[in-house]
Coordinates of C-alpha atoms and ligand atoms in Angstrom, one line a residue:
M1 CA -14.8 7.7 -24.0
P2 CA -13.9 10.4 -22.3
K3 CA -10.2 10.7 -22.1
H4 CA -9.6 12.8 -19.1
A5 CA -8.7 11.5 -15.8
Y6 CA -7.0 7.9 -17.1
L7 CA -3.8 9.1 -16.5
S8 CA -3.8 9.8 -12.9
A9 CA -0.4 9.8 -10.6
S10 CA -1.9 7.0 -8.9
A11 CA -1.6 4.4 -11.4
A12 CA 1.5 5.5 -13.3
H13 CA 3.8 2.6 -12.0
R14 CA 0.7 0.9 -14.2
W15 CA 0.4 2.6 -17.4
L16 CA 4.1 3.3 -17.6
A17 CA 5.0 -0.2 -17.9
C18 CA 1.9 -1.2 -20.0
P19 CA 1.1 2.0 -21.7
P20 CA -2.4 0.1 -23.7
S21 CA -3.7 -0.7 -20.3
A22 CA -5.0 3.0 -19.7
R23 CA -7.6 2.6 -22.4
L24 CA -8.5 -0.6 -21.1
C25 CA -8.8 0.0 -17.4
A26 CA -10.8 3.6 -18.6
Q27 CA -13.4 0.6 -20.3
E28 CA -13.3 -1.4 -17.0
E29 CA -15.9 -0.8 -14.2
D30 CA -14.1 0.2 -11.6
R31 CA -15.4 -1.8 -8.6
G32 CA -13.8 -0.4 -5.9
S33 CA -13.1 -2.7 -2.9
P34 CA -13.2 -2.7 1.2
Y35 CA -9.5 -2.0 1.1
A36 CA -9.7 0.9 -0.4
R37 CA -12.7 2.5 1.2
Q38 CA -10.4 1.8 4.3
G39 CA -7.5 3.7 2.7
T40 CA -9.8 6.8 2.4
D41 CA -10.6 6.5 5.7
A42 CA -7.2 6.4 6.7
H43 CA -6.1 8.9 4.7
E44 CA -9.2 11.4 5.9
L45 CA -7.8 10.5 9.5
C46 CA -4.0 11.4 8.5
Q47 CA -5.8 14.4 7.1
Y48 CA -7.3 15.8 10.1
L49 CA -4.6 15.1 12.6
V50 CA -1.4 16.7 10.1
E51 CA -3.7 20.0 10.0
K52 CA -4.5 20.0 13.5
A53 CA -0.9 19.7 14.4
L54 CA -0.1 22.4 12.2
G55 CA -2.7 24.6 14.0
M56 CA -5.0 24.5 10.8
P57 CA -8.7 24.5 10.4
C58 CA -10.0 20.6 10.5
R59 CA -12.8 19.0 11.7
D60 CA -12.4 15.6 13.4
P61 CA -13.7 13.3 10.9
V62 CA -14.0 9.9 12.9
E63 CA -17.7 9.8 13.5
D64 CA -17.8 9.6 9.6
L65 CA -14.9 6.8 9.0
E66 CA -16.7 3.3 8.5
Y67 CA -13.3 1.5 9.2
Y68 CA -12.5 3.3 11.9
D69 CA -10.3 1.6 14.7
A70 CA -7.4 1.8 17.1
E71 CA -4.7 0.3 14.1
M72 CA -6.0 3.1 12.2
Q73 CA -5.6 5.6 14.9
E74 CA -2.1 4.2 15.6
A75 CA -1.6 4.8 12.0
A76 CA -2.5 8.1 11.5
E77 CA -0.9 8.9 14.3
G78 CA 2.8 7.7 13.6
Y79 CA 2.2 9.4 9.8
C80 CA 1.2 12.7 11.4
S81 CA 4.6 12.4 13.6
F82 CA 6.5 11.5 10.1
V83 CA 5.2 14.8 8.7
M84 CA 5.7 17.2 11.6
E85 CA 9.3 15.5 12.0
Q86 CA 10.1 16.6 7.9
V87 CA 8.3 19.9 8.7
S88 CA 10.9 20.8 11.6
G89 CA 13.8 19.6 9.2
A90 CA 13.0 22.3 6.4
E91 CA 12.0 24.7 9.1
K92 CA 16.2 24.7 9.6
L93 CA 16.2 25.8 6.0
C94 CA 13.7 28.6 5.9
K95 CA 11.8 30.0 8.9
D96 CA 8.5 29.7 7.6
P97 CA 8.6 26.4 5.4
L98 CA 4.7 26.2 3.2
V99 CA 3.1 22.7 4.1
C100 CA 0.1 21.5 1.8
V101 CA -2.0 18.9 2.8
E102 CA -4.0 16.9 0.9
Q103 CA -2.8 19.0 -2.1
T104 CA -4.4 19.0 -5.6
L105 CA -1.2 18.8 -8.4
D106 CA -1.3 19.3 -12.1
F107 CA 1.4 17.5 -14.1
S108 CA 0.0 18.0 -17.4
K109 CA 2.6 19.5 -18.7
W110 CA 4.0 16.5 -19.5
V111 CA 1.2 14.1 -19.1
E112 CA -2.6 15.0 -21.2
H113 CA -5.0 16.4 -18.0
G114 CA -2.2 14.8 -15.7
F115 CA -3.3 15.3 -12.2
G116 CA -3.3 14.4 -8.3
T117 CA -3.8 14.9 -5.0
C118 CA -0.5 14.4 -2.6
D119 CA -0.9 13.4 0.7
C120 CA 2.2 15.8 2.3
V121 CA 3.7 18.4 0.1
I122 CA 6.8 20.7 2.1
V123 CA 8.3 23.6 0.6
A124 CA 11.2 25.4 1.7
D125 CA 14.3 27.1 0.2
G126 CA 16.3 24.6 -2.4
L127 CA 13.7 21.6 -0.8
L128 CA 11.0 20.0 -2.6
H129 CA 9.5 16.6 -0.8
V130 CA 6.9 15.4 -1.3
I131 CA 4.8 12.7 0.8
D132 CA 2.9 10.2 0.7
F133 CA 1.1 7.7 3.2
K134 CA -0.5 3.9 2.3
Y135 CA -2.6 2.3 4.5
G136 CA -1.9 -1.1 2.3
V137 CA -0.6 -4.2 3.5
G138 CA -0.5 -6.4 0.5
V139 CA 2.8 -4.7 -1.0
L140 CA 5.6 -3.0 0.3
V141 CA 5.7 0.7 -1.8
E142 CA 9.1 2.0 -2.0
A143 CA 10.1 5.7 -2.7
T144 CA 13.1 4.8 -5.1
E145 CA 11.9 6.4 -8.3
N146 CA 8.6 5.7 -7.5
P147 CA 6.4 7.2 -10.6
Q148 CA 3.4 8.0 -8.1
L149 CA 5.5 10.7 -6.1
K150 CA 7.8 12.3 -9.0
C151 CA 4.2 12.9 -10.8
Y152 CA 3.4 14.6 -7.6
A153 CA 6.9 16.2 -7.4
L154 CA 6.5 17.6 -11.1
G155 CA 3.1 18.9 -10.6
A156 CA 4.9 21.1 -6.8
L157 CA 7.6 22.3 -9.3
D158 CA 5.3 23.5 -11.5
T159 CA 3.5 25.7 -9.3
F160 CA 6.2 26.8 -6.9
G161 CA 9.5 26.2 -8.6
D162 CA 10.2 29.4 -9.5
L163 CA 9.7 30.5 -6.0
Y164 CA 11.7 28.5 -4.0
G165 CA 14.6 27.6 -6.6
M166 CA 14.1 24.1 -5.2
D167 CA 16.9 21.9 -6.9
R168 CA 16.5 19.3 -4.5
I169 CA 13.4 16.5 -4.6
R170 CA 12.4 14.6 -1.7
L171 CA 10.1 11.7 -1.8
S172 CA 8.7 9.8 0.9
I173 CA 6.7 6.8 1.5
Y174 CA 4.7 6.3 4.9
Q175 CA 3.7 2.8 4.7
P176 CA 3.1 2.0 8.6
R177 CA 1.4 -1.4 8.4
R178 CA 4.3 -2.6 6.7
G179 CA 6.8 -0.6 9.4
N180 CA 8.1 1.3 6.0
A181 CA 9.2 4.7 6.0
D182 CA 11.3 4.9 2.9
T183 CA 12.5 8.8 1.4
F184 CA 14.4 8.7 -1.7
E185 CA 16.3 12.1 -3.0
T186 CA 17.4 13.0 -6.2
T187 CA 17.5 16.7 -8.2
K188 CA 15.4 18.7 -10.0
D189 CA 17.7 17.8 -13.3
E190 CA 16.9 14.5 -13.0
L191 CA 13.6 14.5 -12.5
L192 CA 13.0 16.5 -15.5
K193 CA 15.1 14.0 -17.8
W194 CA 12.6 11.5 -16.5
A195 CA 9.7 13.7 -17.2
D196 CA 10.7 15.0 -20.7
G197 CA 12.4 11.4 -22.3
V198 CA 9.9 8.8 -20.3
L199 CA 7.1 10.3 -18.5
A200 CA 5.7 12.7 -21.5
P201 CA 6.2 10.3 -24.6
T202 CA 4.6 7.4 -23.0
A203 CA 1.7 9.0 -21.4
K204 CA 1.2 10.1 -24.9
L205 CA 1.0 6.5 -25.9
A206 CA -1.3 5.7 -23.5
Y207 CA -3.2 9.1 -23.8
E208 CA -3.8 7.9 -27.4
G209 CA -4.5 3.8 -26.3
G210 CA -0.7 3.0 -28.0
G211 CA 1.8 0.9 -26.9
E212 CA 2.5 -2.7 -26.2
F213 CA 0.8 -4.7 -23.5
S214 CA 3.6 -5.4 -21.0
A215 CA 2.1 -7.9 -18.0
G216 CA 4.2 -8.1 -14.6
D217 CA 3.4 -7.1 -10.8
H218 CA 1.7 -4.1 -12.0
C219 CA -1.1 -5.7 -13.2
R220 CA -2.4 -6.2 -9.8
F221 CA -3.5 -2.4 -9.7
C222 CA -5.3 -3.0 -13.5
N223 CA -9.1 -3.1 -13.6
A224 CA -8.1 -5.2 -16.7
R225 CA -6.2 -7.6 -14.5
A226 CA -9.5 -10.8 -14.6
T227 CA -9.6 -10.6 -18.0
C228 CA -6.8 -9.2 -19.7
R229 CA -5.6 -11.8 -22.6
K230 CA -1.6 -10.4 -22.4
R231 CA -2.0 -10.9 -18.5
A232 CA -3.5 -14.9 -19.0
E233 CA -0.4 -15.7 -21.7
Y234 CA 2.0 -14.4 -19.0
S235 CA 1.0 -16.5 -16.1
M236 CA 0.1 -19.5 -17.8
E237 CA 3.9 -18.9 -19.4
L238 CA 5.1 -18.4 -15.7
A239 CA 3.7 -21.8 -15.1
K240 CA 4.8 -23.2 -17.6
Y241 CA 8.0 -25.8 -16.0
D242 CA 10.6 -28.1 -17.5
F243 CA 10.3 -31.3 -14.3
A244 CA 13.1 -33.3 -13.9
D245 CA 12.3 -36.7 -14.3
A246 CA 12.5 -37.0 -10.9
P247 CA 9.3 -37.9 -8.2
T248 CA 9.7 -35.0 -6.3
L249 CA 11.4 -31.3 -6.7
G250 CA 14.6 -30.4 -5.6
T251 CA 15.7 -27.4 -4.1
D252 CA 17.3 -25.6 -7.2
E253 CA 13.8 -26.2 -8.9
I254 CA 11.6 -25.3 -5.5
A255 CA 13.9 -22.0 -5.6
Q256 CA 13.2 -21.4 -9.2
I257 CA 9.4 -22.0 -8.6
L258 CA 9.2 -19.6 -5.5
P259 CA 9.5 -16.2 -7.2
M260 CA 6.4 -17.1 -9.2
V261 CA 3.8 -18.4 -7.1
D262 CA 2.5 -14.7 -5.5
S263 CA 2.0 -13.3 -9.7
L264 CA 0.4 -17.1 -10.1
V265 CA -1.7 -16.8 -7.0
S266 CA -2.7 -13.1 -7.3
W267 CA -4.2 -14.1 -11.0
A268 CA -5.6 -17.1 -10.2
E269 CA -7.9 -15.3 -7.7
D270 CA -9.0 -12.8 -9.7
I271 CA -10.1 -14.7 -12.0
K272 CA -12.1 -16.6 -9.5
G273 CA -13.9 -13.7 -7.9
Y274 CA -14.2 -12.3 -11.6
A275 CA -15.9 -15.7 -12.3
L276 CA -18.2 -15.5 -9.6
N277 CA -19.4 -12.1 -10.1
Q278 CA -20.5 -12.9 -13.5
A279 CA -21.7 -16.3 -12.6
L280 CA -23.8 -14.4 -9.4
S281 CA -24.9 -12.0 -12.5
G282 CA -26.2 -15.1 -14.9
V283 CA -23.1 -16.1 -17.0
R284 CA -22.8 -20.6 -16.7
Y285 CA -19.2 -21.6 -17.0
P286 CA -19.4 -25.0 -18.4
G287 CA -18.9 -27.4 -15.5
F288 CA -19.6 -25.2 -13.0
K289 CA -22.6 -23.9 -10.4
V290 CA -22.6 -21.4 -7.8
V291 CA -23.3 -23.0 -4.4
E292 CA -24.1 -22.1 -0.4
G293 CA -20.2 -21.5 0.8
R294 CA -19.9 -22.2 4.4
S295 CA -21.5 -20.2 7.6
N296 CA -21.6 -19.9 11.0
R297 CA -24.4 -19.8 13.7
K298 CA -25.3 -16.0 15.2
Y299 CA -27.5 -14.5 17.4
T300 CA -30.4 -12.9 15.9
D301 CA -31.1 -10.4 18.8
E302 CA -28.0 -9.8 21.3
A303 CA -29.9 -7.8 23.9
A304 CA -32.6 -10.7 24.2
V305 CA -29.8 -13.6 24.2
A306 CA -28.5 -11.4 27.3
R307 CA -32.0 -11.1 29.1
A308 CA -32.5 -15.1 28.7
V309 CA -28.8 -15.7 30.2
S310 CA -29.0 -13.1 32.6
E311 CA -32.6 -14.3 34.6
A312 CA -31.4 -17.9 34.4
G313 CA -29.0 -17.0 36.4
Y314 CA -25.3 -17.0 34.5
D315 CA -23.3 -14.3 33.0
P316 CA -23.8 -13.9 30.0
Y317 CA -20.5 -11.8 29.5
E318 CA -16.9 -12.0 29.6
K319 CA -14.3 -9.6 30.5
K320 CA -11.1 -8.7 28.4
L321 CA -8.2 -7.0 28.9
L322 CA -8.1 -3.9 26.7
G323 CA -5.4 -4.3 23.8
I324 CA -2.3 -2.3 23.7
T325 CA -3.7 0.3 21.4
A326 CA -7.1 0.7 22.8
M327 CA -4.9 0.7 26.4
T328 CA -2.5 3.4 25.0
R329 CA -5.5 5.3 24.1
Q330 CA -7.2 5.5 27.0
L331 CA -3.6 6.3 28.8
G332 CA -2.5 8.4 27.1
K333 CA 1.5 7.4 25.2
K334 CA 3.5 9.0 28.5
R335 CA 0.6 7.3 31.5
F336 CA 1.0 3.9 29.5
E337 CA 4.8 3.9 28.9
E338 CA 5.0 4.8 33.3
L339 CA 2.7 2.1 34.2
L340 CA 2.7 -0.4 31.6
G341 CA 6.3 0.0 29.5
G342 CA 7.8 -3.1 31.8
F343 CA 5.0 -5.5 30.8
V344 CA 5.5 -4.6 26.6
V345 CA 7.5 -7.3 24.8
K346 CA 7.4 -7.7 21.1
P347 CA 7.3 -11.2 20.3
Q348 CA 9.3 -12.4 17.3
G349 CA 7.3 -12.6 13.8
K350 CA 6.1 -15.8 12.6
P351 CA 8.9 -16.6 9.4
V352 CA 8.3 -15.7 6.3
L353 CA 10.1 -16.8 2.7
A354 CA 11.1 -13.5 1.5
P355 CA 13.4 -12.8 -2.2
E356 CA 17.2 -12.2 -0.7
T357 CA 16.3 -8.6 -1.8
D358 CA 14.2 -7.7 1.1
K359 CA 15.5 -4.8 3.6
R360 CA 14.5 -7.4 6.9
P361 CA 17.6 -9.1 8.6
E362 CA 17.7 -12.7 7.8
F363 CA 15.3 -14.7 10.5
N364 CA 17.7 -17.0 13.1
T365 CA 16.7 -20.3 12.4
A366 CA 17.3 -23.5 13.8
A367 CA 19.6 -24.4 11.0
N368 CA 21.3 -20.7 11.2
D369 CA 22.5 -21.2 15.0
F370 CA 23.7 -24.8 14.0
M371 CA 25.7 -23.1 11.3
E372 CA 27.1 -20.5 13.9
V373 CA 27.8 -22.7 16.5
N374 CA 30.1 -25.1 14.3
D375 CA 31.1 -22.0 12.9
H376 CA 32.3 -20.6 16.4
E377 CA 33.7 -24.4 17.4
Q378 CA 35.8 -24.3 14.2
D379 CA 37.3 -20.9 15.2
N380 CA 38.1 -22.5 18.6
D381 CA 39.9 -24.9 17.3
Ligands
SF4_1 S1 -3.7 -6.4 -16.5 FE1 -1.8 -6.5 -17.3 S2 -0.9 -6.7 -19.1 FE2 -3.1 -6.3 -18.8 S3 -3.6 -4.6 -19.9 FE3 -3.5 -4.7 -17.3 S4 -1.3 -4.1 -16.8 FE4 -1.5 -4.4 -19.2

């Protein structure tokens, strides 16, 4: 088995938590996913917009993007503005900061064959800023102590460090579809301490296929996630619950179950997806068979349908107002604001249950309103 390439920066959070996963992942086929291809398209668009904004030679990739849509355009434009703001900030530190887009960085000084491609690196006097764009929505990615960004920062330090004397290390995640722009700052000394004390020894273990299997949230990004025995044991352990002798669950019991639900659902979906693929290629699971799922009727020839309906004297088309993103693209941001700014509101989002550590403020529920009214009434007493 080739040893290179399995200790990538983008998977560092997984192999740092579970070193033997590196070898297991290398043995499993990476089946890719539409989400991954969508992310690749979004990154290409981001690269283009930033290079254009920086006056670098570039080519508009839109016609080649399979998943391009108005949401992707808006996300990439937001990312480009974020990067350009950071570049302006760096220009206050030195006249001519170095800005690298889609930069390959080599951190093999700490991780055997370790390299990765960073979305944007800004180097100014005394400051190294690493920026990563995330198009996914499933998992909120935080910048604080983010190992992927720290690996990039190490690669950048190794390449540019002596030239600019960078003591401050800034790491940013820009994740527009989660409304998340998160920045964390550390020092070169702290980063190197982590690299020598944690990264290098764990990478050595992972490279050699050693260390202990350890399951957790990071399993979601492991190629072995459906068949890994450790993850199955971990999930079954989570599902074990000592129920009180009562016909219904109490509030405290539900509160104990809630933190485990996402992990269990994700594991169950991985198992179902894997088993379906296996069954389609001939594996039989006792007690199960493959059947046809639900499907909806559809036209075989849309042009012929439109013709037939028109000839019969009806209008086959509906006229719809452009959505906000498409309308903004048509009018441009400034004109949109002038013409339509007064007609746009942002309705309250649907309530979702989140852990108390979530950064969003608490939703105003009817119960909260009631409690506040009561508090005020008591204040007035
Ligand atoms: S599924 Fe989880 S426990 Fe199993 S190898 Fe992957 S990261 Fe490790």
